[in-house]
């Protein structure tokens, strides 16, 4: 995320037939003020702006209410809750969604972005859809759950679920897209449920730590679990390379 000075002069053309129509801004709590600056600039240039509060579970009730007050003033196209670390369950999504709906301006759409570290993305998405709302809602998804690490909610599951209520989607087109284009990518770059990404979710931490440790030779699951436990609580939310590097040295030292 850019700082406020950079955000104020963010160099992007006005919306036109040659540009995209919408832009998503995903931000951590500490980046929110910068995100608002960017969002206002992009809205002034004609874009539909989607604001996504990553790791939404980190917000206290007061922090959430203050953020929503500023979002209501700015009026983006949509606001999202995000299960960035994939550590949330359906009851968490329902509670969070209801809290947002009490405060979010009725003219702002509402969305949800899920990750699948603990294989709850689809269930959480259904829960989000079932929370009562008179406004338009959005759920991010991808074909075959394509995404970093454990991936996102598979869009074919969402479409099939909705088709059982009202036949809306032609799944054959999507399945052929997977077969012709996505499958070769999956076979080269695996994504999906694995124990390393489950472990980060269970510890309420960013999955980038499992990625970092495995890329630095800590592939044994017991050693990886120990390495993750050595990260301080204050460092869980974004990769702190200096701290993670020290953990790698300690784990390697203990194992010769």
PDB file of C-alpha atoms in Angstrom:
ATOM      1  CA  UNK A   1       0.000   0.000   0.000  1.00  0.00           C
ATOM      2  CA  UNK A   2       1.267   3.463  -0.902  1.00  0.00           C
ATOM      3  CA  UNK A   3       1.811   6.112   1.753  1.00  0.00           C
ATOM      4  CA  UNK A   4      -0.557   9.091   1.815  1.00  0.00           C
ATOM      5  CA  UNK A   5       1.712  11.370  -0.236  1.00  0.00           C
ATOM      6  CA  UNK A   6       2.083   8.720  -2.930  1.00  0.00           C
ATOM      7  CA  UNK A   7      -1.602   7.888  -2.796  1.00  0.00           C
ATOM      8  CA  UNK A   8      -2.603  11.517  -3.321  1.00  0.00           C
ATOM      9  CA  UNK A   9      -0.684  11.571  -6.606  1.00  0.00           C
ATOM     10  CA  UNK A  10      -1.484   8.009  -7.647  1.00  0.00           C
ATOM     11  CA  UNK A  11      -0.939   7.950 -11.403  1.00  0.00           C
ATOM     12  CA  UNK A  12      -3.826   6.124 -13.040  1.00  0.00           C
ATOM     13  CA  UNK A  13      -5.890   7.411 -15.963  1.00  0.00           C
ATOM     14  CA  UNK A  14      -9.523   8.373 -15.680  1.00  0.00           C
ATOM     15  CA  UNK A  15     -11.942   5.540 -16.327  1.00  0.00           C
ATOM     16  CA  UNK A  16     -12.690   5.062 -20.024  1.00  0.00           C
ATOM     17  CA  UNK A  17     -13.426   2.389 -22.599  1.00  0.00           C
ATOM     18  CA  UNK A  18      -9.710   1.538 -22.517  1.00  0.00           C
ATOM     19  CA  UNK A  19      -9.541   0.909 -18.750  1.00  0.00           C
ATOM     20  CA  UNK A  20     -11.089  -1.521 -16.313  1.00  0.00           C
ATOM     21  CA  UNK A  21     -14.342  -0.469 -14.670  1.00  0.00           C
ATOM     22  CA  UNK A  22     -13.632  -1.452 -11.083  1.00  0.00           C
ATOM     23  CA  UNK A  23     -10.599  -1.586  -8.816  1.00  0.00           C
ATOM     24  CA  UNK A  24     -10.245  -3.609  -5.632  1.00  0.00           C
ATOM     25  CA  UNK A  25      -8.235  -2.166  -2.745  1.00  0.00           C
ATOM     26  CA  UNK A  26      -7.258  -4.792  -0.178  1.00  0.00           C
ATOM     27  CA  UNK A  27      -5.632  -3.413   2.962  1.00  0.00           C
ATOM     28  CA  UNK A  28      -4.563  -4.386   6.462  1.00  0.00           C
ATOM     29  CA  UNK A  29      -5.799  -2.384   9.417  1.00  0.00           C
ATOM     30  CA  UNK A  30      -2.682  -0.214   9.581  1.00  0.00           C
ATOM     31  CA  UNK A  31      -3.119   0.693   5.886  1.00  0.00           C
ATOM     32  CA  UNK A  32      -6.734   1.838   6.031  1.00  0.00           C
ATOM     33  CA  UNK A  33      -6.122   5.595   5.940  1.00  0.00           C
ATOM     34  CA  UNK A  34      -3.943   5.193   2.856  1.00  0.00           C
ATOM     35  CA  UNK A  35      -6.634   3.004   1.279  1.00  0.00           C
ATOM     36  CA  UNK A  36      -9.259   5.704   1.830  1.00  0.00           C
ATOM     37  CA  UNK A  37      -7.040   8.287   0.118  1.00  0.00           C
ATOM     38  CA  UNK A  38      -6.569   5.972  -2.853  1.00  0.00           C
ATOM     39  CA  UNK A  39     -10.249   5.057  -2.950  1.00  0.00           C
ATOM     40  CA  UNK A  40     -11.349   8.691  -3.083  1.00  0.00           C
ATOM     41  CA  UNK A  41      -8.878   9.391  -5.889  1.00  0.00           C
ATOM     42  CA  UNK A  42     -10.057   6.396  -7.911  1.00  0.00           C
ATOM     43  CA  UNK A  43     -13.724   7.201  -7.345  1.00  0.00           C
ATOM     44  CA  UNK A  44     -13.122  10.778  -8.544  1.00  0.00           C
ATOM     45  CA  UNK A  45     -11.669   9.261 -11.724  1.00  0.00           C
ATOM     46  CA  UNK A  46     -14.859   7.305 -12.334  1.00  0.00           C
ATOM     47  CA  UNK A  47     -13.951   3.841 -11.086  1.00  0.00           C
ATOM     48  CA  UNK A  48     -16.140   1.552  -9.033  1.00  0.00           C
ATOM     49  CA  UNK A  49     -14.081   0.958  -5.900  1.00  0.00           C
ATOM     50  CA  UNK A  50     -14.263  -2.216  -3.817  1.00  0.00           C
ATOM     51  CA  UNK A  51     -12.689  -1.916  -0.347  1.00  0.00           C
ATOM     52  CA  UNK A  52     -11.592  -5.162   1.294  1.00  0.00           C
ATOM     53  CA  UNK A  53     -10.544  -5.169   4.948  1.00  0.00           C
ATOM     54  CA  UNK A  54      -8.001  -7.989   5.073  1.00  0.00           C
ATOM     55  CA  UNK A  55      -7.886 -10.110   8.234  1.00  0.00           C
ATOM     56  CA  UNK A  56     -11.145  -8.534   9.366  1.00  0.00           C
ATOM     57  CA  UNK A  57     -11.040 -10.583  12.560  1.00  0.00           C
ATOM     58  CA  UNK A  58      -8.284  -8.240  13.801  1.00  0.00           C
ATOM     59  CA  UNK A  59     -10.701  -5.303  14.208  1.00  0.00           C
ATOM     60  CA  UNK A  60     -12.275  -4.588  17.568  1.00  0.00           C
ATOM     61  CA  UNK A  61     -15.934  -3.541  17.547  1.00  0.00           C
ATOM     62  CA  UNK A  62     -14.936   0.102  18.011  1.00  0.00           C
ATOM     63  CA  UNK A  63     -12.345  -0.092  15.221  1.00  0.00           C
ATOM     64  CA  UNK A  64     -14.853  -1.702  12.885  1.00  0.00           C
ATOM     65  CA  UNK A  65     -17.477   0.946  13.623  1.00  0.00           C
ATOM     66  CA  UNK A  66     -14.974   3.752  13.062  1.00  0.00           C
ATOM     67  CA  UNK A  67     -13.856   2.217   9.755  1.00  0.00           C
ATOM     68  CA  UNK A  68     -17.449   1.814   8.580  1.00  0.00           C
ATOM     69  CA  UNK A  69     -18.194   5.440   9.472  1.00  0.00           C
ATOM     70  CA  UNK A  70     -15.378   6.581   7.175  1.00  0.00           C
ATOM     71  CA  UNK A  71     -16.434   4.135   4.469  1.00  0.00           C
ATOM     72  CA  UNK A  72     -20.005   5.431   4.624  1.00  0.00           C
ATOM     73  CA  UNK A  73     -18.687   8.958   4.118  1.00  0.00           C
ATOM     74  CA  UNK A  74     -16.549   7.891   1.146  1.00  0.00           C
ATOM     75  CA  UNK A  75     -19.241   5.626  -0.390  1.00  0.00           C
ATOM     76  CA  UNK A  76     -17.331   2.987  -2.406  1.00  0.00           C
ATOM     77  CA  UNK A  77     -19.231   0.590  -4.619  1.00  0.00           C
ATOM     78  CA  UNK A  78     -18.778  -2.210  -2.083  1.00  0.00           C
ATOM     79  CA  UNK A  79     -17.151  -3.134   1.220  1.00  0.00           C
ATOM     80  CA  UNK A  80     -15.858  -6.651   1.938  1.00  0.00           C
ATOM     81  CA  UNK A  81     -15.035  -8.692   4.987  1.00  0.00           C
ATOM     82  CA  UNK A  82     -12.017 -10.930   4.311  1.00  0.00           C
ATOM     83  CA  UNK A  83     -10.924 -14.234   5.864  1.00  0.00           C
ATOM     84  CA  UNK A  84      -7.292 -13.589   4.943  1.00  0.00           C
ATOM     85  CA  UNK A  85      -5.759 -16.171   7.262  1.00  0.00           C
ATOM     86  CA  UNK A  86      -8.577 -18.689   6.767  1.00  0.00           C
ATOM     87  CA  UNK A  87      -9.048 -19.018  10.511  1.00  0.00           C
ATOM     88  CA  UNK A  88     -12.791 -18.280  10.590  1.00  0.00           C
ATOM     89  CA  UNK A  89     -15.816 -20.570  10.835  1.00  0.00           C
ATOM     90  CA  UNK A  90     -19.447 -20.033   9.753  1.00  0.00           C
ATOM     91  CA  UNK A  91     -20.475 -18.614  13.117  1.00  0.00           C
ATOM     92  CA  UNK A  92     -17.672 -16.054  12.852  1.00  0.00           C
ATOM     93  CA  UNK A  93     -18.792 -15.013   9.358  1.00  0.00           C
ATOM     94  CA  UNK A  94     -22.433 -14.684  10.429  1.00  0.00           C
ATOM     95  CA  UNK A  95     -21.545 -12.566  13.459  1.00  0.00           C
ATOM     96  CA  UNK A  96     -19.184 -10.332  11.485  1.00  0.00           C
ATOM     97  CA  UNK A  97     -21.610  -9.878   8.594  1.00  0.00           C
ATOM     98  CA  UNK A  98     -24.479  -8.934  10.887  1.00  0.00           C
ATOM     99  CA  UNK A  99     -22.270  -6.402  12.670  1.00  0.00           C
ATOM    100  CA  UNK A 100     -21.339  -4.772   9.370  1.00  0.00           C
ATOM    101  CA  UNK A 101     -24.913  -4.704   8.075  1.00  0.00           C
ATOM    102  CA  UNK A 102     -26.022  -2.766  11.150  1.00  0.00           C
ATOM    103  CA  UNK A 103     -23.634   0.089  10.287  1.00  0.00           C
ATOM    104  CA  UNK A 104     -22.933  -0.045   6.535  1.00  0.00           C
ATOM    105  CA  UNK A 105     -24.778   2.567   4.453  1.00  0.00           C
ATOM    106  CA  UNK A 106     -27.670   0.882   2.613  1.00  0.00           C
ATOM    107  CA  UNK A 107     -26.394   2.190  -0.737  1.00  0.00           C
ATOM    108  CA  UNK A 108     -23.032   0.376  -0.375  1.00  0.00           C
ATOM    109  CA  UNK A 109     -22.906  -3.242  -1.538  1.00  0.00           C
ATOM    110  CA  UNK A 110     -21.452  -5.958   0.708  1.00  0.00           C
ATOM    111  CA  UNK A 111     -18.969  -8.711  -0.118  1.00  0.00           C
ATOM    112  CA  UNK A 112     -16.906 -11.609   1.228  1.00  0.00           C
ATOM    113  CA  UNK A 113     -13.464 -12.939   0.268  1.00  0.00           C
ATOM    114  CA  UNK A 114     -12.579 -16.416   1.565  1.00  0.00           C
ATOM    115  CA  UNK A 115      -9.456 -18.561   1.740  1.00  0.00           C
ATOM    116  CA  UNK A 116      -9.427 -22.330   2.089  1.00  0.00           C
ATOM    117  CA  UNK A 117      -6.624 -23.231   4.521  1.00  0.00           C
ATOM    118  CA  UNK A 118      -9.019 -25.180   6.755  1.00  0.00           C
ATOM    119  CA  UNK A 119     -11.420 -26.136   3.941  1.00  0.00           C
ATOM    120  CA  UNK A 120     -14.145 -23.805   5.211  1.00  0.00           C
ATOM    121  CA  UNK A 121     -14.245 -21.379   2.266  1.00  0.00           C
ATOM    122  CA  UNK A 122     -17.343 -22.902   0.643  1.00  0.00           C
ATOM    123  CA  UNK A 123     -19.222 -23.306   3.920  1.00  0.00           C
ATOM    124  CA  UNK A 124     -18.341 -19.771   4.968  1.00  0.00           C
ATOM    125  CA  UNK A 125     -19.512 -18.443   1.593  1.00  0.00           C
ATOM    126  CA  UNK A 126     -22.884 -20.166   1.982  1.00  0.00           C
ATOM    127  CA  UNK A 127     -23.229 -18.704   5.463  1.00  0.00           C
ATOM    128  CA  UNK A 128     -22.478 -15.251   4.080  1.00  0.00           C
ATOM    129  CA  UNK A 129     -25.120 -15.668   1.357  1.00  0.00           C
ATOM    130  CA  UNK A 130     -27.696 -16.713   3.945  1.00  0.00           C
ATOM    131  CA  UNK A 131     -27.249 -13.638   6.145  1.00  0.00           C
ATOM    132  CA  UNK A 132     -30.309 -11.502   5.527  1.00  0.00           C
ATOM    133  CA  UNK A 133     -29.657  -8.412   3.438  1.00  0.00           C
ATOM    134  CA  UNK A 134     -31.685  -6.222   1.094  1.00  0.00           C
ATOM    135  CA  UNK A 135     -28.576  -5.048  -0.751  1.00  0.00           C
ATOM    136  CA  UNK A 136     -26.510  -6.627  -3.518  1.00  0.00           C
ATOM    137  CA  UNK A 137     -23.797  -8.971  -2.227  1.00  0.00           C
ATOM    138  CA  UNK A 138     -20.591 -10.295  -3.774  1.00  0.00           C
ATOM    139  CA  UNK A 139     -18.481 -13.378  -3.132  1.00  0.00           C
ATOM    140  CA  UNK A 140     -15.014 -13.687  -4.651  1.00  0.00           C
ATOM    141  CA  UNK A 141     -14.151 -17.067  -6.093  1.00  0.00           C
ATOM    142  CA  UNK A 142     -11.943 -18.731  -8.685  1.00  0.00           C
ATOM    143  CA  UNK A 143     -12.113 -21.735 -10.987  1.00  0.00           C
ATOM    144  CA  UNK A 144     -10.999 -24.846  -9.083  1.00  0.00           C
ATOM    145  CA  UNK A 145     -10.196 -22.567  -6.140  1.00  0.00           C
ATOM    146  CA  UNK A 146      -7.112 -21.214  -7.921  1.00  0.00           C
ATOM    147  CA  UNK A 147      -5.133 -19.003  -5.557  1.00  0.00           C
ATOM    148  CA  UNK A 148      -2.070 -18.627  -3.383  1.00  0.00           C
ATOM    149  CA  UNK A 149      -1.375 -21.436  -0.958  1.00  0.00           C
ATOM    150  CA  UNK A 150      -4.586 -23.254  -0.092  1.00  0.00           C
ATOM    151  CA  UNK A 151      -6.491 -21.199  -2.647  1.00  0.00           C
ATOM    152  CA  UNK A 152      -9.913 -19.555  -2.607  1.00  0.00           C
ATOM    153  CA  UNK A 153     -13.499 -20.781  -2.769  1.00  0.00           C
ATOM    154  CA  UNK A 154     -14.118 -22.749  -6.000  1.00  0.00           C
ATOM    155  CA  UNK A 155     -16.557 -20.782  -8.109  1.00  0.00           C
ATOM    156  CA  UNK A 156     -18.030 -23.944  -9.639  1.00  0.00           C
ATOM    157  CA  UNK A 157     -19.230 -24.986  -6.165  1.00  0.00           C
ATOM    158  CA  UNK A 158     -20.925 -21.607  -5.673  1.00  0.00           C
ATOM    159  CA  UNK A 159     -22.580 -21.808  -9.094  1.00  0.00           C
ATOM    160  CA  UNK A 160     -23.808 -25.361  -8.496  1.00  0.00           C
ATOM    161  CA  UNK A 161     -25.209 -24.351  -5.100  1.00  0.00           C
ATOM    162  CA  UNK A 162     -27.105 -21.430  -6.646  1.00  0.00           C
ATOM    163  CA  UNK A 163     -28.324 -23.589  -9.540  1.00  0.00           C
ATOM    164  CA  UNK A 164     -30.117 -25.849  -7.071  1.00  0.00           C
ATOM    165  CA  UNK A 165     -32.295 -22.871  -6.144  1.00  0.00           C
ATOM    166  CA  UNK A 166     -32.645 -21.355  -9.617  1.00  0.00           C
ATOM    167  CA  UNK A 167     -30.953 -22.503 -12.816  1.00  0.00           C
ATOM    168  CA  UNK A 168     -28.685 -19.553 -13.523  1.00  0.00           C
ATOM    169  CA  UNK A 169     -25.289 -20.813 -14.680  1.00  0.00           C
ATOM    170  CA  UNK A 170     -23.948 -23.024 -17.472  1.00  0.00           C
ATOM    171  CA  UNK A 171     -21.323 -25.069 -15.650  1.00  0.00           C
ATOM    172  CA  UNK A 172     -20.143 -26.827 -18.811  1.00  0.00           C
ATOM    173  CA  UNK A 173     -18.501 -23.628 -20.022  1.00  0.00           C
ATOM    174  CA  UNK A 174     -16.655 -23.248 -16.731  1.00  0.00           C
ATOM    175  CA  UNK A 175     -15.618 -26.911 -16.586  1.00  0.00           C
ATOM    176  CA  UNK A 176     -14.214 -26.729 -20.116  1.00  0.00           C
ATOM    177  CA  UNK A 177     -12.303 -23.590 -19.143  1.00  0.00           C
ATOM    178  CA  UNK A 178     -10.762 -25.545 -16.273  1.00  0.00           C
ATOM    179  CA  UNK A 179      -9.901 -28.478 -18.523  1.00  0.00           C
ATOM    180  CA  UNK A 180      -8.344 -26.407 -21.297  1.00  0.00           C
ATOM    181  CA  UNK A 181      -6.618 -23.626 -19.373  1.00  0.00           C
ATOM    182  CA  UNK A 182      -6.565 -24.024 -15.584  1.00  0.00           C
ATOM    183  CA  UNK A 183      -5.675 -27.727 -15.267  1.00  0.00           C
ATOM    184  CA  UNK A 184      -2.271 -27.340 -16.995  1.00  0.00           C
ATOM    185  CA  UNK A 185      -1.462 -24.481 -14.609  1.00  0.00           C
ATOM    186  CA  UNK A 186      -2.552 -26.547 -11.593  1.00  0.00           C
ATOM    187  CA  UNK A 187      -0.352 -29.442 -12.685  1.00  0.00           C
ATOM    188  CA  UNK A 188       2.626 -27.090 -12.782  1.00  0.00           C
ATOM    189  CA  UNK A 189       1.814 -24.872  -9.786  1.00  0.00           C
ATOM    190  CA  UNK A 190      -0.096 -26.808  -7.126  1.00  0.00           C
ATOM    191  CA  UNK A 191      -2.527 -25.049  -4.809  1.00  0.00           C
ATOM    192  CA  UNK A 192      -4.967 -26.471  -2.282  1.00  0.00           C
ATOM    193  CA  UNK A 193      -5.247 -27.810   1.256  1.00  0.00           C
ATOM    194  CA  UNK A 194      -1.964 -28.807   2.877  1.00  0.00           C
ATOM    195  CA  UNK A 195      -0.840 -29.240   6.478  1.00  0.00           C
ATOM    196  CA  UNK A 196       1.546 -26.235   6.376  1.00  0.00           C
ATOM    197  CA  UNK A 197      -1.276 -23.830   5.463  1.00  0.00           C
ATOM    198  CA  UNK A 198      -3.653 -25.485   7.914  1.00  0.00           C
ATOM    199  CA  UNK A 199      -1.070 -24.869  10.654  1.00  0.00           C
ATOM    200  CA  UNK A 200      -0.859 -21.120   9.996  1.00  0.00           C
ATOM    201  CA  UNK A 201      -4.654 -20.845  10.058  1.00  0.00           C
ATOM    202  CA  UNK A 202      -4.852 -22.754  13.335  1.00  0.00           C
ATOM    203  CA  UNK A 203      -2.361 -20.294  14.845  1.00  0.00           C
ATOM    204  CA  UNK A 204      -4.182 -17.172  13.523  1.00  0.00           C
ATOM    205  CA  UNK A 205      -1.204 -16.155  11.420  1.00  0.00           C
ATOM    206  CA  UNK A 206      -0.387 -15.187   7.858  1.00  0.00           C
ATOM    207  CA  UNK A 207       0.188 -18.224   5.628  1.00  0.00           C
ATOM    208  CA  UNK A 208       3.253 -16.507   4.173  1.00  0.00           C
ATOM    209  CA  UNK A 209       5.222 -17.876   7.155  1.00  0.00           C
ATOM    210  CA  UNK A 210       4.749 -21.476   6.047  1.00  0.00           C
ATOM    211  CA  UNK A 211       5.767 -20.463   2.546  1.00  0.00           C
ATOM    212  CA  UNK A 212       8.885 -18.691   3.867  1.00  0.00           C
ATOM    213  CA  UNK A 213       9.994 -21.519   6.136  1.00  0.00           C
ATOM    214  CA  UNK A 214       9.470 -24.205   3.500  1.00  0.00           C
ATOM    215  CA  UNK A 215      11.439 -22.151   0.987  1.00  0.00           C
ATOM    216  CA  UNK A 216      14.228 -22.001   3.555  1.00  0.00           C
ATOM    217  CA  UNK A 217      14.472 -25.746   3.986  1.00  0.00           C
ATOM    218  CA  UNK A 218      12.059 -26.384   6.871  1.00  0.00           C
ATOM    219  CA  UNK A 219       9.848 -28.985   5.215  1.00  0.00           C
ATOM    220  CA  UNK A 220       9.459 -31.504   8.038  1.00  0.00           C
ATOM    221  CA  UNK A 221       5.976 -30.853   9.434  1.00  0.00           C
ATOM    222  CA  UNK A 222       7.022 -31.183  13.092  1.00  0.00           C
ATOM    223  CA  UNK A 223       9.921 -28.759  12.624  1.00  0.00           C
ATOM    224  CA  UNK A 224       7.644 -26.400  10.690  1.00  0.00           C
ATOM    225  CA  UNK A 225       5.074 -26.476  13.494  1.00  0.00           C
ATOM    226  CA  UNK A 226       7.820 -25.606  15.978  1.00  0.00           C
ATOM    227  CA  UNK A 227       9.122 -22.794  13.773  1.00  0.00           C
ATOM    228  CA  UNK A 228       5.656 -21.243  13.495  1.00  0.00           C
ATOM    229  CA  UNK A 229       5.270 -21.342  17.275  1.00  0.00           C
ATOM    230  CA  UNK A 230       8.488 -19.340  17.605  1.00  0.00           C
ATOM    231  CA  UNK A 231       7.003 -16.319  15.817  1.00  0.00           C
ATOM    232  CA  UNK A 232       5.888 -13.693  18.326  1.00  0.00           C
ATOM    233  CA  UNK A 233       2.210 -12.718  18.499  1.00  0.00           C
ATOM    234  CA  UNK A 234       2.979  -9.176  17.317  1.00  0.00           C
ATOM    235  CA  UNK A 235       4.599 -10.516  14.136  1.00  0.00           C
ATOM    236  CA  UNK A 236       1.911 -12.972  13.030  1.00  0.00           C
ATOM    237  CA  UNK A 237       0.050 -10.693  10.667  1.00  0.00           C
ATOM    238  CA  UNK A 238       2.733  -9.983   8.063  1.00  0.00           C
ATOM    239  CA  UNK A 239       6.071 -11.586   7.284  1.00  0.00           C
ATOM    240  CA  UNK A 240       8.810 -10.159   9.485  1.00  0.00           C
ATOM    241  CA  UNK A 241      11.845 -11.432   7.594  1.00  0.00           C
ATOM    242  CA  UNK A 242      14.428 -10.631  10.264  1.00  0.00           C
ATOM    243  CA  UNK A 243      12.496 -12.542  12.909  1.00  0.00           C
ATOM    244  CA  UNK A 244      11.697 -15.413  10.558  1.00  0.00           C
ATOM    245  CA  UNK A 245      15.349 -15.624   9.499  1.00  0.00           C
ATOM    246  CA  UNK A 246      16.419 -15.954  13.140  1.00  0.00           C
ATOM    247  CA  UNK A 247      13.894 -18.764  13.594  1.00  0.00           C
ATOM    248  CA  UNK A 248      15.342 -20.575  10.571  1.00  0.00           C
ATOM    249  CA  UNK A 249      18.827 -20.345  12.098  1.00  0.00           C
ATOM    250  CA  UNK A 250      17.605 -21.718  15.424  1.00  0.00           C
ATOM    251  CA  UNK A 251      15.756 -24.629  13.852  1.00  0.00           C
ATOM    252  CA  UNK A 252      18.730 -25.507  11.686  1.00  0.00           C
ATOM    253  CA  UNK A 253      21.063 -25.246  14.673  1.00  0.00           C
ATOM    254  CA  UNK A 254      18.918 -27.611  16.726  1.00  0.00           C
ATOM    255  CA  UNK A 255      19.021 -30.167  13.946  1.00  0.00           C
ATOM    256  CA  UNK A 256      22.708 -29.928  13.148  1.00  0.00           C
TER     257      UNK A 256
END
